PDB file of C-alpha atoms in Angstrom:
ATOM      1  CA  MET A  86     -40.159-186.278  21.669  1.00  0.00           C
ATOM      2  CA  THR A  87     -36.427-186.946  22.113  1.00  0.00           C
ATOM      3  CA  HIS A  88     -34.650-188.996  19.482  1.00  0.00           C
ATOM      4  CA  ALA A  89     -31.245-190.417  19.883  1.00  0.00           C
ATOM      5  CA  GLN A  90     -28.558-188.884  17.708  1.00  0.00           C
ATOM      6  CA  PRO A  91     -25.913-191.817  17.165  1.00  0.00           C
ATOM      7  CA  LEU A  92     -22.285-190.757  16.903  1.00  0.00           C
ATOM      8  CA  PRO A  93     -19.274-192.701  16.199  1.00  0.00           C
ATOM      9  CA  ALA A  94     -17.289-193.787  19.424  1.00  0.00           C
ATOM     10  CA  ALA A  95     -14.012-192.075  20.383  1.00  0.00           C
ATOM     11  CA  THR A  96     -11.918-194.867  18.641  1.00  0.00           C
ATOM     12  CA  PRO A  97     -14.069-195.975  15.764  1.00  0.00           C
ATOM     13  CA  ASP A  98     -13.850-199.585  14.616  1.00  0.00           C
ATOM     14  CA  PRO A  99     -15.476-200.295  11.200  1.00  0.00           C
ATOM     15  CA  THR A 100     -16.504-203.724  12.197  1.00  0.00           C
ATOM     16  CA  SER A 101     -18.147-202.403  15.570  1.00  0.00           C
ATOM     17  CA  ARG A 102     -21.691-201.331  16.067  1.00  0.00           C
ATOM     18  CA  ASN A 103     -20.887-199.617  19.540  1.00  0.00           C
ATOM     19  CA  LEU A 104     -22.483-195.877  19.156  1.00  0.00           C
ATOM     20  CA  ILE A 105     -22.680-193.098  21.796  1.00  0.00           C
ATOM     21  CA  ARG A 106     -26.129-192.097  22.213  1.00  0.00           C
ATOM     22  CA  ARG A 107     -26.558-188.537  22.971  1.00  0.00           C
ATOM     23  CA  LEU A 108     -30.292-188.053  24.737  1.00  0.00           C
ATOM     24  CA  THR A 109     -31.917-185.324  26.866  1.00  0.00           C
ATOM     25  CA  ILE A 110     -33.459-185.718  29.919  1.00  0.00           C
ATOM     26  CA  ALA A 111     -37.236-184.858  29.708  1.00  0.00           C
ATOM     27  CA  HIS A 112     -40.273-184.298  32.041  1.00  0.00           C
ATOM     28  CA  GLY A 113     -41.800-187.651  33.117  1.00  0.00           C
ATOM     29  CA  THR A 114     -45.496-188.585  32.868  1.00  0.00           C
ATOM     30  CA  ARG A 115     -45.905-188.122  36.929  1.00  0.00           C
ATOM     31  CA  SER A 116     -44.859-185.745  39.697  1.00  0.00           C
ATOM     32  CA  VAL A 117     -43.883-186.535  43.024  1.00  0.00           C
ATOM     33  CA  ARG A 118     -44.639-184.106  46.008  1.00  0.00           C
ATOM     34  CA  GLU A 119     -42.035-182.360  47.849  1.00  0.00           C
ATOM     35  CA  PRO A 120     -41.684-182.106  51.841  1.00  0.00           C
ATOM     36  CA  SER A 121     -43.198-178.270  51.015  1.00  0.00           C
ATOM     37  CA  GLY A 122     -46.267-179.678  49.820  1.00  0.00           C
ATOM     38  CA  HIS A 123     -45.446-178.793  45.989  1.00  0.00           C
ATOM     39  CA  SER A 124     -45.601-181.294  43.239  1.00  0.00           C
ATOM     40  CA  THR A 125     -42.445-181.474  40.799  1.00  0.00           C
ATOM     41  CA  PRO A 126     -42.011-183.356  37.785  1.00  0.00           C
ATOM     42  CA  VAL A 127     -39.708-186.443  37.985  1.00  0.00           C
ATOM     43  CA  PRO A 128     -36.765-186.553  35.433  1.00  0.00           C
ATOM     44  CA  MET A 129     -37.183-189.195  32.915  1.00  0.00           C
ATOM     45  CA  LEU A 130     -34.695-191.024  30.439  1.00  0.00           C
ATOM     46  CA  ARG A 131     -36.384-192.966  27.682  1.00  0.00           C
ATOM     47  CA  LEU A 132     -34.047-195.506  25.966  1.00  0.00           C
ATOM     48  CA  GLN A 133     -35.651-197.099  22.636  1.00  0.00           C
ATOM     49  CA  GLY A 134     -34.307-198.751  19.795  1.00  0.00           C
ATOM     50  CA  ALA A 135     -32.853-201.747  17.844  1.00  0.00           C
ATOM     51  CA  TRP A 136     -29.517-200.676  19.107  1.00  0.00           C
ATOM     52  CA  LEU A 137     -30.579-201.987  22.516  1.00  0.00           C
ATOM     53  CA  ARG A 138     -31.114-205.369  21.049  1.00  0.00           C
ATOM     54  CA  ARG A 139     -27.827-205.524  19.266  1.00  0.00           C
ATOM     55  CA  ALA A 140     -26.060-204.457  22.720  1.00  0.00           C
ATOM     56  CA  GLY A 141     -27.700-207.625  24.342  1.00  0.00           C
ATOM     57  CA  PHE A 142     -30.611-205.764  25.897  1.00  0.00           C
ATOM     58  CA  ALA A 143     -33.229-207.655  24.197  1.00  0.00           C
ATOM     59  CA  VAL A 144     -37.320-207.563  25.488  1.00  0.00           C
ATOM     60  CA  GLY A 145     -37.672-209.225  28.537  1.00  0.00           C
ATOM     61  CA  VAL A 146     -33.934-208.921  29.506  1.00  0.00           C
ATOM     62  CA  PRO A 147     -33.420-207.834  33.223  1.00  0.00           C
ATOM     63  CA  VAL A 148     -30.710-205.168  34.072  1.00  0.00           C
ATOM     64  CA  ILE A 149     -28.884-203.302  36.652  1.00  0.00           C
ATOM     65  CA  VAL A 150     -28.777-199.638  36.839  1.00  0.00           C
ATOM     66  CA  ARG A 151     -25.687-198.415  38.804  1.00  0.00           C
ATOM     67  CA  VAL A 152     -25.931-195.062  39.927  1.00  0.00           C
ATOM     68  CA  SER A 153     -23.524-192.455  40.958  1.00  0.00           C
ATOM     69  CA  GLY A 154     -22.803-188.941  40.730  1.00  0.00           C
ATOM     70  CA  GLY A 155     -23.054-187.967  36.941  1.00  0.00           C
ATOM     71  CA  ARG A 156     -23.338-191.345  35.831  1.00  0.00           C
ATOM     72  CA  LEU A 157     -25.606-194.134  35.036  1.00  0.00           C
ATOM     73  CA  VAL A 158     -24.361-197.801  34.114  1.00  0.00           C
ATOM     74  CA  ILE A 159     -26.882-200.092  32.665  1.00  0.00           C
ATOM     75  CA  GLU A 160     -26.010-203.751  32.578  1.00  0.00           C
ATOM     76  CA  ARG A 161     -27.311-207.271  32.201  1.00  0.00           C
ATOM     77  CA  PRO A 162     -26.497-209.278  35.631  1.00  0.00           C
ATOM     78  CA  GLU A 163     -24.035-211.818  35.494  1.00  0.00           C
ATOM     79  CA  PRO A 164     -25.750-215.335  35.269  1.00  0.00           C
ATOM     80  CA  GLU A 165     -26.168-217.045  38.612  1.00  0.00           C
ATOM     81  CA  ARG A 166     -23.594-219.861  38.584  1.00  0.00           C
ATOM     82  CA  ASP A 167     -24.298-223.204  40.430  1.00  0.00           C
ATOM     83  CA  HIS A 168     -21.945-223.629  42.859  1.00  0.00           C
ATOM     84  CA  ALA A 169     -23.194-227.101  43.897  1.00  0.00           C
ATOM     85  CA  HIS A 170     -21.901-228.577  40.704  1.00  0.00           C
ATOM     86  CA  SER A 171     -18.597-226.678  40.705  1.00  0.00           C
TER      87      SER A 171
END
């Protein structure tokens, strides 16, 4: 099992709860079949902890994951605005 190791942010603020989390990609609980017919494990990254709630990610909150080379950005979606009443 992999555990998060909290590290202070690059610019520490004594009033901030922002932390950097160092995690390790693990083997997922399932595999996928490659075109060659071989089964290969799927990478998995598990995020868990009270720090998620403190960051605004409570149970049931939807998220958006933006994926680019070497980067994952996890965000809460912007609330929908009611343009009819604007």
